[in-house]
XYZ file of C-alpha atoms in Angstrom:
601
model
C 64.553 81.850 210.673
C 68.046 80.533 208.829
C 66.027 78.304 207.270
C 63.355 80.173 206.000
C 66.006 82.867 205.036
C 68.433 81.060 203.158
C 65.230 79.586 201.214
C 63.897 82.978 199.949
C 67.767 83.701 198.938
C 67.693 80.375 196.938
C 64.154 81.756 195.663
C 65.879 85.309 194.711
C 69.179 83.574 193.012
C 66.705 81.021 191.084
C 64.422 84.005 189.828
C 67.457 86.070 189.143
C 68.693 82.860 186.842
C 65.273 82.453 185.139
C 65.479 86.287 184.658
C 69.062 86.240 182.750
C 67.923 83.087 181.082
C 64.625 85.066 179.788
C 67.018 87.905 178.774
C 69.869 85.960 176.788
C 67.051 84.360 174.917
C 65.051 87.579 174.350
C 68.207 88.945 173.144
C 68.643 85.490 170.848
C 65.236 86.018 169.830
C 65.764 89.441 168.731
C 69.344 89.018 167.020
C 67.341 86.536 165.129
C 64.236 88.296 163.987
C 66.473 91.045 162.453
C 68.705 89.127 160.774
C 66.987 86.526 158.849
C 65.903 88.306 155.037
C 62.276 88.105 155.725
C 60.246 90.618 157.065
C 58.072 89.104 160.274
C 55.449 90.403 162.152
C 52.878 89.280 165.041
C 49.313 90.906 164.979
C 46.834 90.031 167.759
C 43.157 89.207 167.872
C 42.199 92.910 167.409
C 44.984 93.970 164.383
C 47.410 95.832 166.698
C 50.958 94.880 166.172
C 52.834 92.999 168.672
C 56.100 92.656 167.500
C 58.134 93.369 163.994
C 61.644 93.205 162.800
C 63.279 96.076 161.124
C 63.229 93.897 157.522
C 59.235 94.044 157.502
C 59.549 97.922 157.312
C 62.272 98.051 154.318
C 60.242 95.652 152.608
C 57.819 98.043 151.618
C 59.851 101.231 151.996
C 59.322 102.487 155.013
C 61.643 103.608 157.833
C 61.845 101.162 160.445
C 61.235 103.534 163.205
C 58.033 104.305 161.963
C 56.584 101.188 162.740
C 55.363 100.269 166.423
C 53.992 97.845 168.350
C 50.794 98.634 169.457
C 49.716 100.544 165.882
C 46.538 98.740 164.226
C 47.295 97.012 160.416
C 44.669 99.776 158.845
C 47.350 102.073 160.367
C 50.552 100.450 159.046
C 48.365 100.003 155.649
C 48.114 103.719 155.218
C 52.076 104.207 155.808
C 52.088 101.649 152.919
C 49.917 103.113 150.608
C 51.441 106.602 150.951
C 54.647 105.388 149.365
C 53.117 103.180 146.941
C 54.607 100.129 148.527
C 50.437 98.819 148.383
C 48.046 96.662 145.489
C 46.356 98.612 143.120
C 42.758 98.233 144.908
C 41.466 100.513 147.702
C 42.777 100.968 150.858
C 39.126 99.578 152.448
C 39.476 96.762 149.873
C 42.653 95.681 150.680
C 41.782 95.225 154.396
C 38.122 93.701 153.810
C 40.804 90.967 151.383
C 43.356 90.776 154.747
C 39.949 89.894 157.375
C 39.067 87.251 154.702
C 42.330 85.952 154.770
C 42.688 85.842 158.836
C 39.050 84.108 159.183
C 40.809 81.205 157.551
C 42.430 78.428 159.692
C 44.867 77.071 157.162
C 48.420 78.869 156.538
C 47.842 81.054 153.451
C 50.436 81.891 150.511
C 50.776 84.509 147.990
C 52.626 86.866 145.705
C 51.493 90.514 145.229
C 52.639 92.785 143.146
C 52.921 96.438 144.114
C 52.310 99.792 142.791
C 56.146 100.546 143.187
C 56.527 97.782 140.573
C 57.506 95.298 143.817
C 56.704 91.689 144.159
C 56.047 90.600 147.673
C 55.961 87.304 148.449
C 53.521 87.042 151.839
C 53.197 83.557 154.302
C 50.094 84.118 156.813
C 49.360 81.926 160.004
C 46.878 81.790 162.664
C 47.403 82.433 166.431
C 45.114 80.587 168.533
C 43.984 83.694 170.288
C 42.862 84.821 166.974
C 45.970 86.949 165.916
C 48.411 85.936 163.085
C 52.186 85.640 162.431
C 53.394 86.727 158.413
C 56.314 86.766 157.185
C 57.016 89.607 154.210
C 59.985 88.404 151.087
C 61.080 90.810 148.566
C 60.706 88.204 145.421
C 61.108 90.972 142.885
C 64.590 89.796 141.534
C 63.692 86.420 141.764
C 60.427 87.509 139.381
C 62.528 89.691 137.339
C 65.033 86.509 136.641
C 62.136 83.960 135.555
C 60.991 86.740 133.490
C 64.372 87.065 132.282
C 64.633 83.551 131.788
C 61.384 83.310 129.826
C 62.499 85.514 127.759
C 65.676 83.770 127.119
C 64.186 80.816 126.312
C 61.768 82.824 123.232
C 64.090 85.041 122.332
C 67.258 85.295 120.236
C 70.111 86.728 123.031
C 71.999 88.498 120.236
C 69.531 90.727 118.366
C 66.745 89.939 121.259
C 64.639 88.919 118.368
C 61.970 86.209 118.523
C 64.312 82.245 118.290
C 63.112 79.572 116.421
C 60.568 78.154 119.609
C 58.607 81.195 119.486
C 58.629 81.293 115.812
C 56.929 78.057 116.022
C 54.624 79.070 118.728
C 53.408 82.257 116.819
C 53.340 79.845 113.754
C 51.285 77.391 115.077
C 48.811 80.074 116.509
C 48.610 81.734 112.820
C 48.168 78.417 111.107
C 44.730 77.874 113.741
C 43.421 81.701 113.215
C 43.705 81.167 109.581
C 42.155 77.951 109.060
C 39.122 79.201 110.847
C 39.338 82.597 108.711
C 40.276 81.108 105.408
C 42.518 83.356 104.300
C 46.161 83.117 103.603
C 49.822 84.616 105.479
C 53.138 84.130 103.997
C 56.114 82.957 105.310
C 59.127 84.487 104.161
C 62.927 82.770 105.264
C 66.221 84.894 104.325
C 69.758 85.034 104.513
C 72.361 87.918 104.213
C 74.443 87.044 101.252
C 78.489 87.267 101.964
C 77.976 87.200 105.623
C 80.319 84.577 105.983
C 83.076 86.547 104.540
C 82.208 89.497 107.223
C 82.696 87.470 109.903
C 86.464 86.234 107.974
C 87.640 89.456 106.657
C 86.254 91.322 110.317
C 86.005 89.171 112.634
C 82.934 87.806 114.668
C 81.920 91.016 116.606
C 81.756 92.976 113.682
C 79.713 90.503 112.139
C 77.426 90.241 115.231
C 76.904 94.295 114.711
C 75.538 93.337 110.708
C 73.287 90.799 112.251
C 72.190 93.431 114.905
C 71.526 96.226 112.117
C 69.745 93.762 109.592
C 67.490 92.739 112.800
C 66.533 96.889 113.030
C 66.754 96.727 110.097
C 63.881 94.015 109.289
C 61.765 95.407 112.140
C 61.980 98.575 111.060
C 60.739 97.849 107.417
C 58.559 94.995 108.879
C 55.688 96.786 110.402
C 53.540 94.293 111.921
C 54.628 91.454 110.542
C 56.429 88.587 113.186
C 60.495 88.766 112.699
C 62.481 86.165 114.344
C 65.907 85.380 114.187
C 66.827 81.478 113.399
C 70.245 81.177 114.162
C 73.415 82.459 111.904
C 72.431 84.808 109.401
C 68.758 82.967 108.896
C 65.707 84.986 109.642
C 61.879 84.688 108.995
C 58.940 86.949 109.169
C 55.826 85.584 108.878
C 53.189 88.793 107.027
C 49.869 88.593 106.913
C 48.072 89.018 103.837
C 48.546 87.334 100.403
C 51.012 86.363 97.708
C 50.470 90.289 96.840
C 51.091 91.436 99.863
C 53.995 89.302 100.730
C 55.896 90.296 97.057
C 55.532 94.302 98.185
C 57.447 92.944 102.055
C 59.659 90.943 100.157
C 60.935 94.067 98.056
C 61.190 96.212 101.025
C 63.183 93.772 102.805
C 66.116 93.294 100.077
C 65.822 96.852 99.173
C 66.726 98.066 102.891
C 69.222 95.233 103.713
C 71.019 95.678 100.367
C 72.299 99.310 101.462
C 75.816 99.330 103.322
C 76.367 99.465 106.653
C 79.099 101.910 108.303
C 80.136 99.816 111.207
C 83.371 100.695 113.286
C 84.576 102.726 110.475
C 84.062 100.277 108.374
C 82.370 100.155 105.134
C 80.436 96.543 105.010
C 78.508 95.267 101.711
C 75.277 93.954 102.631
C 72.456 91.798 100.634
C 69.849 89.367 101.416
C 68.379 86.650 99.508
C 64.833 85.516 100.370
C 62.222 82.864 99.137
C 58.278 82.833 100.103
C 55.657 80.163 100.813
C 52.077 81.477 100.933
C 49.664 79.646 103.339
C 47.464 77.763 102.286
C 49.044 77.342 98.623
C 52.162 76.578 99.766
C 51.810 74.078 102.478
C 48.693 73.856 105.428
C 51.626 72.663 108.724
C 54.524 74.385 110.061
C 56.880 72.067 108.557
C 55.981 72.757 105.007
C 55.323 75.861 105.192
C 58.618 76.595 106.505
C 60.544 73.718 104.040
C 58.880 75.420 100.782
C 60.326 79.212 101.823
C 63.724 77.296 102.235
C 63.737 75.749 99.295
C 62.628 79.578 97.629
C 65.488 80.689 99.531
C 67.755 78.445 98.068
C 66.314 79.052 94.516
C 67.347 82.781 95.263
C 70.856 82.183 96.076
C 71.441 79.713 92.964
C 69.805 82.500 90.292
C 72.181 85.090 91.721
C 71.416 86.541 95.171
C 69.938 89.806 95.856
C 66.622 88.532 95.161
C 63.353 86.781 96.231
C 61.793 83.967 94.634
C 58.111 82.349 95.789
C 57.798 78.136 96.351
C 56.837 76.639 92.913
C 56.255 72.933 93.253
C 58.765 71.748 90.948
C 61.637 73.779 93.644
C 61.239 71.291 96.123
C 62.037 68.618 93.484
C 65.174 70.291 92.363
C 66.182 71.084 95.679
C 66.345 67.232 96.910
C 68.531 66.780 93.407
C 70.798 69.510 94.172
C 71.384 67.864 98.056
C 71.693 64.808 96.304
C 74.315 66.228 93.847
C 76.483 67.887 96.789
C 76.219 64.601 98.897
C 77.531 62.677 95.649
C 80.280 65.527 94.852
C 81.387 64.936 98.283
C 81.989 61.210 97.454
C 83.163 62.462 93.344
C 86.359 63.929 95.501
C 87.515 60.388 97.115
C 86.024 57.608 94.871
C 88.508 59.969 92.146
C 85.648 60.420 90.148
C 86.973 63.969 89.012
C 89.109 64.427 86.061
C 90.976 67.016 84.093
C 90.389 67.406 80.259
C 92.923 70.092 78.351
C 91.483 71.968 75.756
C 94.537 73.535 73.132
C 94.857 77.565 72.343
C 96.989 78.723 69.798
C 98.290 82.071 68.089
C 95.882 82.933 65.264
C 97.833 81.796 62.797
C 97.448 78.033 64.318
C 100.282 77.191 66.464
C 99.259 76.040 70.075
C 100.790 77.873 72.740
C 98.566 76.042 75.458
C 95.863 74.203 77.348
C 92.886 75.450 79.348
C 92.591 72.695 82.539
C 88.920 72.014 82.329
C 87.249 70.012 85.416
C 85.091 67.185 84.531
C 82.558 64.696 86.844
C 81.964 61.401 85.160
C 78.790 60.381 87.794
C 78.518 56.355 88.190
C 74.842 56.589 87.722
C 73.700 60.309 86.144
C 77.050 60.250 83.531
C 78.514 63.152 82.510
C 77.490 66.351 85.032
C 78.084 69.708 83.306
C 80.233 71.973 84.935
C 77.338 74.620 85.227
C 75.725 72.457 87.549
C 77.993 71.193 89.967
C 80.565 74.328 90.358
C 77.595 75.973 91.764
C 77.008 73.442 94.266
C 80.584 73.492 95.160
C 80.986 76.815 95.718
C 77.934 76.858 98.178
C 80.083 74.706 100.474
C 83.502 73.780 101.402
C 83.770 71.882 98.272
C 85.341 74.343 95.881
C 88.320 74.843 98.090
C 89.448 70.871 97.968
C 88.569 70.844 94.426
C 90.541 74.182 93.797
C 93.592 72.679 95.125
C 93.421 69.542 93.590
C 92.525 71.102 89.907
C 95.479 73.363 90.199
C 98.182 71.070 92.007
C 96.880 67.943 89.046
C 97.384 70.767 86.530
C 101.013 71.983 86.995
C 102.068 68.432 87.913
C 100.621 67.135 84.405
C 102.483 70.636 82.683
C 105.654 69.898 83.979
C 105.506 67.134 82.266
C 105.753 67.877 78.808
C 109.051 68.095 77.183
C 107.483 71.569 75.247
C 107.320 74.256 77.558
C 103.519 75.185 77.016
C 101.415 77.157 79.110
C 98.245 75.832 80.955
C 95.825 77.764 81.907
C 93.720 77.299 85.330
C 90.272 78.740 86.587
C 90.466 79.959 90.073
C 87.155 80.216 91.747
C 85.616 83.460 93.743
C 85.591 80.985 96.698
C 89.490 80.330 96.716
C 89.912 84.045 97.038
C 87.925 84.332 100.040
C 89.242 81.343 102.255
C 92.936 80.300 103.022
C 95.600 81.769 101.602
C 96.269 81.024 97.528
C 98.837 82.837 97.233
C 100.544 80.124 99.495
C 98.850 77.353 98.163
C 99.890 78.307 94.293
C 103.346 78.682 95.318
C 103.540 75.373 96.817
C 102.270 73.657 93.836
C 105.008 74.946 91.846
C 107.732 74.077 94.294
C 105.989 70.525 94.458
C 105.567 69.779 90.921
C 108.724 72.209 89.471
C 106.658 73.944 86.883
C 107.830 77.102 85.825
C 105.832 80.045 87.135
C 106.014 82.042 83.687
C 104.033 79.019 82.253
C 101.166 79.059 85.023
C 98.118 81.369 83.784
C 95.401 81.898 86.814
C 91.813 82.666 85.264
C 89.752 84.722 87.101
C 86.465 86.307 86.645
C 84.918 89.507 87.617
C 83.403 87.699 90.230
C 86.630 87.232 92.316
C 86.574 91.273 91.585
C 82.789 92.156 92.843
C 82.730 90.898 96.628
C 85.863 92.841 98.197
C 87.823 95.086 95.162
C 90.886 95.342 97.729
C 91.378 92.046 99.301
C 91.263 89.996 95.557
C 93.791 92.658 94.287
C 95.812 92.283 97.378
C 95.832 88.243 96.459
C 96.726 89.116 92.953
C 99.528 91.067 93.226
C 100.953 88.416 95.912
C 100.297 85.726 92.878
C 101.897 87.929 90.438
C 104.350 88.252 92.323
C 105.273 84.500 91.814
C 106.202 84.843 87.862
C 102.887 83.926 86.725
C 100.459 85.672 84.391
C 96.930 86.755 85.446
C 94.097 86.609 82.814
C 90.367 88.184 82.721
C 88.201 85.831 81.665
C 84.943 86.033 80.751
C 85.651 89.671 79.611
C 82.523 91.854 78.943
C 79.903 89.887 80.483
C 80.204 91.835 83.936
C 79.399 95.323 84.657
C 82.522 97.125 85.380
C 85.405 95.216 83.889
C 87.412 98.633 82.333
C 87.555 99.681 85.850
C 89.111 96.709 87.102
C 91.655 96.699 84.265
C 92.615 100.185 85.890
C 92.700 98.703 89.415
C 95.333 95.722 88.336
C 97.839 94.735 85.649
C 96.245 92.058 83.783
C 98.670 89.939 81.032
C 95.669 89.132 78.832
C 92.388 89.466 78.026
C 89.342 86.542 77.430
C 86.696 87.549 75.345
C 83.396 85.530 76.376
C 81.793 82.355 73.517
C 78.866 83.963 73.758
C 80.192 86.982 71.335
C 81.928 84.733 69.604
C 78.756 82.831 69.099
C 77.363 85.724 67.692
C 79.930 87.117 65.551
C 77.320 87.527 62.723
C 75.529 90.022 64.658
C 76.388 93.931 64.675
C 76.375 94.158 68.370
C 78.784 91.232 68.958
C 80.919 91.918 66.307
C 81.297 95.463 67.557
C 81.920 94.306 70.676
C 84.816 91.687 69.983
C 86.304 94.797 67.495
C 86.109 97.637 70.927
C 87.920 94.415 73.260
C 90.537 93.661 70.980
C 91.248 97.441 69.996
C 91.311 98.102 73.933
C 93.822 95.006 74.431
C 96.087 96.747 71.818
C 95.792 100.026 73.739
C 96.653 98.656 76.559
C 99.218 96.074 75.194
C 97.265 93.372 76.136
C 97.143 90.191 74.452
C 93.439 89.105 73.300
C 92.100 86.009 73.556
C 88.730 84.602 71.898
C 87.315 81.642 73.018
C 84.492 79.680 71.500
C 85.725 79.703 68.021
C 84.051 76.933 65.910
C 83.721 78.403 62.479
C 85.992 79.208 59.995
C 83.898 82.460 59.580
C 84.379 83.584 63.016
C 88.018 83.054 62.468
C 88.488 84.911 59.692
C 86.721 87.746 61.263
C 89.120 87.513 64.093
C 92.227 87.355 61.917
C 91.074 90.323 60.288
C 90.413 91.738 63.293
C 94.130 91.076 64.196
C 92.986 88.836 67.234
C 95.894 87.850 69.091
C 94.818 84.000 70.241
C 91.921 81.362 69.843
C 90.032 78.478 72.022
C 87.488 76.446 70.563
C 86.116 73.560 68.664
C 87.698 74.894 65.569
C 91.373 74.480 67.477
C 90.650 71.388 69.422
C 88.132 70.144 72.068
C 88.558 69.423 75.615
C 89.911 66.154 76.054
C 92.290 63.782 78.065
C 95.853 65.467 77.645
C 96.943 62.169 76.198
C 95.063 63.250 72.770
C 97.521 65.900 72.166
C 100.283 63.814 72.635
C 101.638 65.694 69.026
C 101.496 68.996 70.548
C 103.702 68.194 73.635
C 106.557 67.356 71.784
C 106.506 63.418 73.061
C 108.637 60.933 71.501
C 109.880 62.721 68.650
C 106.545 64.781 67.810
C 108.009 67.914 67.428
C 107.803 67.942 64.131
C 104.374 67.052 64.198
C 103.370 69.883 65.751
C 99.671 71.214 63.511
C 98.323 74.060 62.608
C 94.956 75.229 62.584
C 93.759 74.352 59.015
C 92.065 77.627 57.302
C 89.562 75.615 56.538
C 87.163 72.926 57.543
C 84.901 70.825 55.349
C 81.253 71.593 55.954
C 80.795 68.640 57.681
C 83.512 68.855 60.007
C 81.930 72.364 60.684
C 78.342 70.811 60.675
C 79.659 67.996 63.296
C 80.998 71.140 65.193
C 77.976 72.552 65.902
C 76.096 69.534 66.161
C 78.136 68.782 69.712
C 77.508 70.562 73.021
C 78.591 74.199 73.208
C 79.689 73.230 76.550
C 83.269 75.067 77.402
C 83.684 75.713 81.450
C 86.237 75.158 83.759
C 85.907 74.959 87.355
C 84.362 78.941 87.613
């Protein structure tokens, strides 16, 4: 009896063990199934639920007390389909799709998206007593991120405009259609002009606003056409339609991106420039297409911004010579093949009183490069501000020089306004090179004036400020020029060659006569440049012209040609006077040269 006894206690205590053992890992079973992230259920052979965790109900929105064992899946499925949380087919469908699924013996995978705008990501295996095991993922903000990231990858992230890859795409796919159709597109490339100097003067938030409003902007005006967003301030739309069609997109584009913008209270000039390739005219690939509205673009910018210009074939031609020409100027600045020719101005009765600093480029191979050529390509880059410097610090060094305490006059470019600080720069080439500030005269044009009225005068008053004189130049070629003689104190006035040149006609001549009769009003002294004639300076004498530049008075040369004038060696007294007369062939020998008179604007 003991025996038997203490062996059914050892039975109880062993049970007892296996009992807490089955309980701790019933309980480790369940602290598992509700805490991993996936929903999990067990179904048996005739679709009634075993077992579920609490995830597999808020999966698909449904309280997890509402969900039981023992309920069939056509059950559960209705739950689901009350809330939405089901596919867009039939309740009947959907389970007919789930049998199909079970009579399969291989695990089964797959995403489903629901009507609640859910993605569900479902992993379904067998039971070998012909029930299954699933487990349920909420995937929707993984989907929503490689959506995301999709779009990232075509898209710009600033204005959320097309990028340059699905330009190409939608390109590529336009260049096939077409082909097949025969019939042409157009590709149209564009900058905003002065954006740049947003980004300087504002700062680069208020310049990623302009980019954001020219985007809306384009789209807006657009309709139907493909707008992407390059990079920078580069955009492209690619129209259907032909050269026609493409001109009347054009015109709406620079017509809606030239009004200003009111951004954070500020007022903000805006433009665009834009050149046009037509398929198949204008190139049959991506590449070409793409290269010829470039080099329109660039066409654009060069003949003045603010407009469009279509690919002609002879474009891509000058645009490899203009490259060629910057890449060259580059090596013009270090290989010191720059130089400075003075050209004399003197009272009108004939004494000089100065030289105009005039930038030449002697080119190893091309020769002599006009200024009106290569200031251009300077001022599209970097260039102009190096050149600037070294044109105005070579200048004052060489004035200093002469014993005769002659003026010399110096262009400043529309550039130098906009980048560094002149002010600074002009007043360290006079401490460097001890000329006297009364003797500096800064040229400027209306130019400097146009782009931002407030910050140039801001910079001219500073140079002022210094003891040297500020002169118009170029006067009555612009626009508005009385109303910038309002805004600032000018000390004298240029009147432009090309009146001069035409001092025989009414207009011009009535012209130079309202100039100089406004310099008197305004006690201004009047300079004319471009005299060559002894007629046009006897019209300007009698006009009581104040000063002359020209042929006539001397031509730009190396400063060593008017050694006479800078009182050198004893050549005070040699000091000349504008003769009032010239022989006919002198005159004729005048003329005969190039009319050429710039300086570095």
């Amino acid at each position: 009896m003991t025996e038997e006894l203490l062996s059914r206690v050892k039975a109880r205590l062993e049970l007892l063990q296996t009992e807490k053992q089955l309980a701790q890992l019933k309980m480790q079973f369940a602290t598992t199934l509700e805490n991993i992230g996936q929903g999990v259920c067990f179904f048996d052979a005739d679709q009634r639920l075993i077992l579920s965790n609490r995830r597999y109900a808020e999966v698909y929105g449904l309280p997890p007390e509402m969900i039981k064992p023992g309920m069939t899946l056509s059950e559960i499925t209705e739950l689901r389909y009350a809330v939405g949380a089901c596919p867009v087919v039939p309740h009947d469908e959907y389970l007919a799709w789930c049998d199909a699924i079970n009579s399969k013996a291989s695990p089964q995978d797959w995403s489903v998206e629901l009507k609640s705008g859910k993605v569900i990501r479902v992993h379904h295996e067998r039971t070998s007593d012909g029930g299954w095991v699933s487990t349920h993922e909420d995937v929707t903000q993984h989907r929503d991120a490689e959506r995301q990231i999709a779009h990232l990858a075509l898209h710009d992230p600033l204005t959320d405009l097309p990028n340059r890859a699905a330009l190409k795409q939608k390109l590529d796919a336009l260049l096939e259609h077409h082909r097949m159709q025969g019939s042409p597109f157009a590709v149209l490339c564009l900058d905003l002009d002065r954006f740049k100097e947003v980004n300087d003067l504002f700062g680069h938030n208020v310049g990623d606003l302009v980019l954001c409003l020219a985007a809306k902007r384009l789209c807006a005006v657009a309709v139907g056409a493909f707008v992407a967003r390059l990079g920078g301030d580069e955009f492209m739309v690619l129209a259907e339609g032909d050269a026609s069609s493409a001109a009347q997109v054009a015109d709406l584009i620079i017509t809606v991106l030239s009004e200003d913008a009111e951004i954070e209270g500020t007022r903000i000039r805006m433009g665009t420039s834009l050149g046009v390739a037509v398929f198949p005219a204008d190139g049959d690939n991506a590449a070409e297409l793409m290269g010829n509205a470039d080099a329109a673009l660039y066409r654009a910018k060069a003949d003045g911004r603010g407009t469009a210009r279509f690919f002609e074939p002879q474009m891509d031609k000058w645009l490899r010579e203009r490259r060629e020409l910057q890449r060259d100027l580059q090596a013009a600045i270090s290989q010191q093949q720059l130089s400075i020719v003075y050209q004399p101005q003197a009272n009108i009765g004939g004494d000089v009183t100065g030289f105009e600093a005039l930038l030449r480029w002697n080119h190893p191979t091309r020769g002599n490069i006009p200024p009106t050529v290569f200031i251009p390509i300077a001022e599209e880059s970097s260039l102009m501000i190096e050149i600037g410097e070294w044109v105005l610090r070579e200048a004052c060094r060489e004035a200093a020089s002469w014993p005769r305490k002659l003026s010399v006059a110096v262009n400043l470019s529309p550039v130098q306004f906009k980048h560094g600080d002149l002010a600074g720069l002009v007043k360290s080439a006079l401490i460097e090179t001890g000329l006297e500030p009364e003797r500096l005269e800064l040229e400027i044009t209306e130019g400097v004036l146009i782009d931002d009225l407030e910050r140039a005068i801001s910079t001219l008053s500073q140079l002022k400020a210094l003891g040297l004189r500020i002169a118009m130049d170029d006067f009555g070629t612009g626009y508005s020029s009385l109303s910038y003689l309002q805004s600032f104190a000018f000390d004298k006035i240029k009147i432009d060659q090309s009146f001069v040149r035409n001092i025989g006609l009414s207009q011009s001549s009535a012209i130079i006569r309202a100039v100089i009769g406004l310099g008197r009003g305004l006690n201004l002294p009047i300079i004319a440049e471009g005299v060559e004639s002894t007629d046009q300076l006897a019209f300007l004498t009698r006009e009581s012209c104040d000063q002359v530049q020209g042929y006539l008075v001397g031509r730009p040369r190396p400063i060593s040609d008017y050694a006479k004038y800078l009182g050198h060696a004893n050549d005070v007294e040699q000091l000349a006077r504008v003769r009032p007369a010239i022989s006919a062939q002198q005159e004729q020998s005048h003329r005969a040269d190039s009319r050429q008179n710039s300086g570095i604007g």
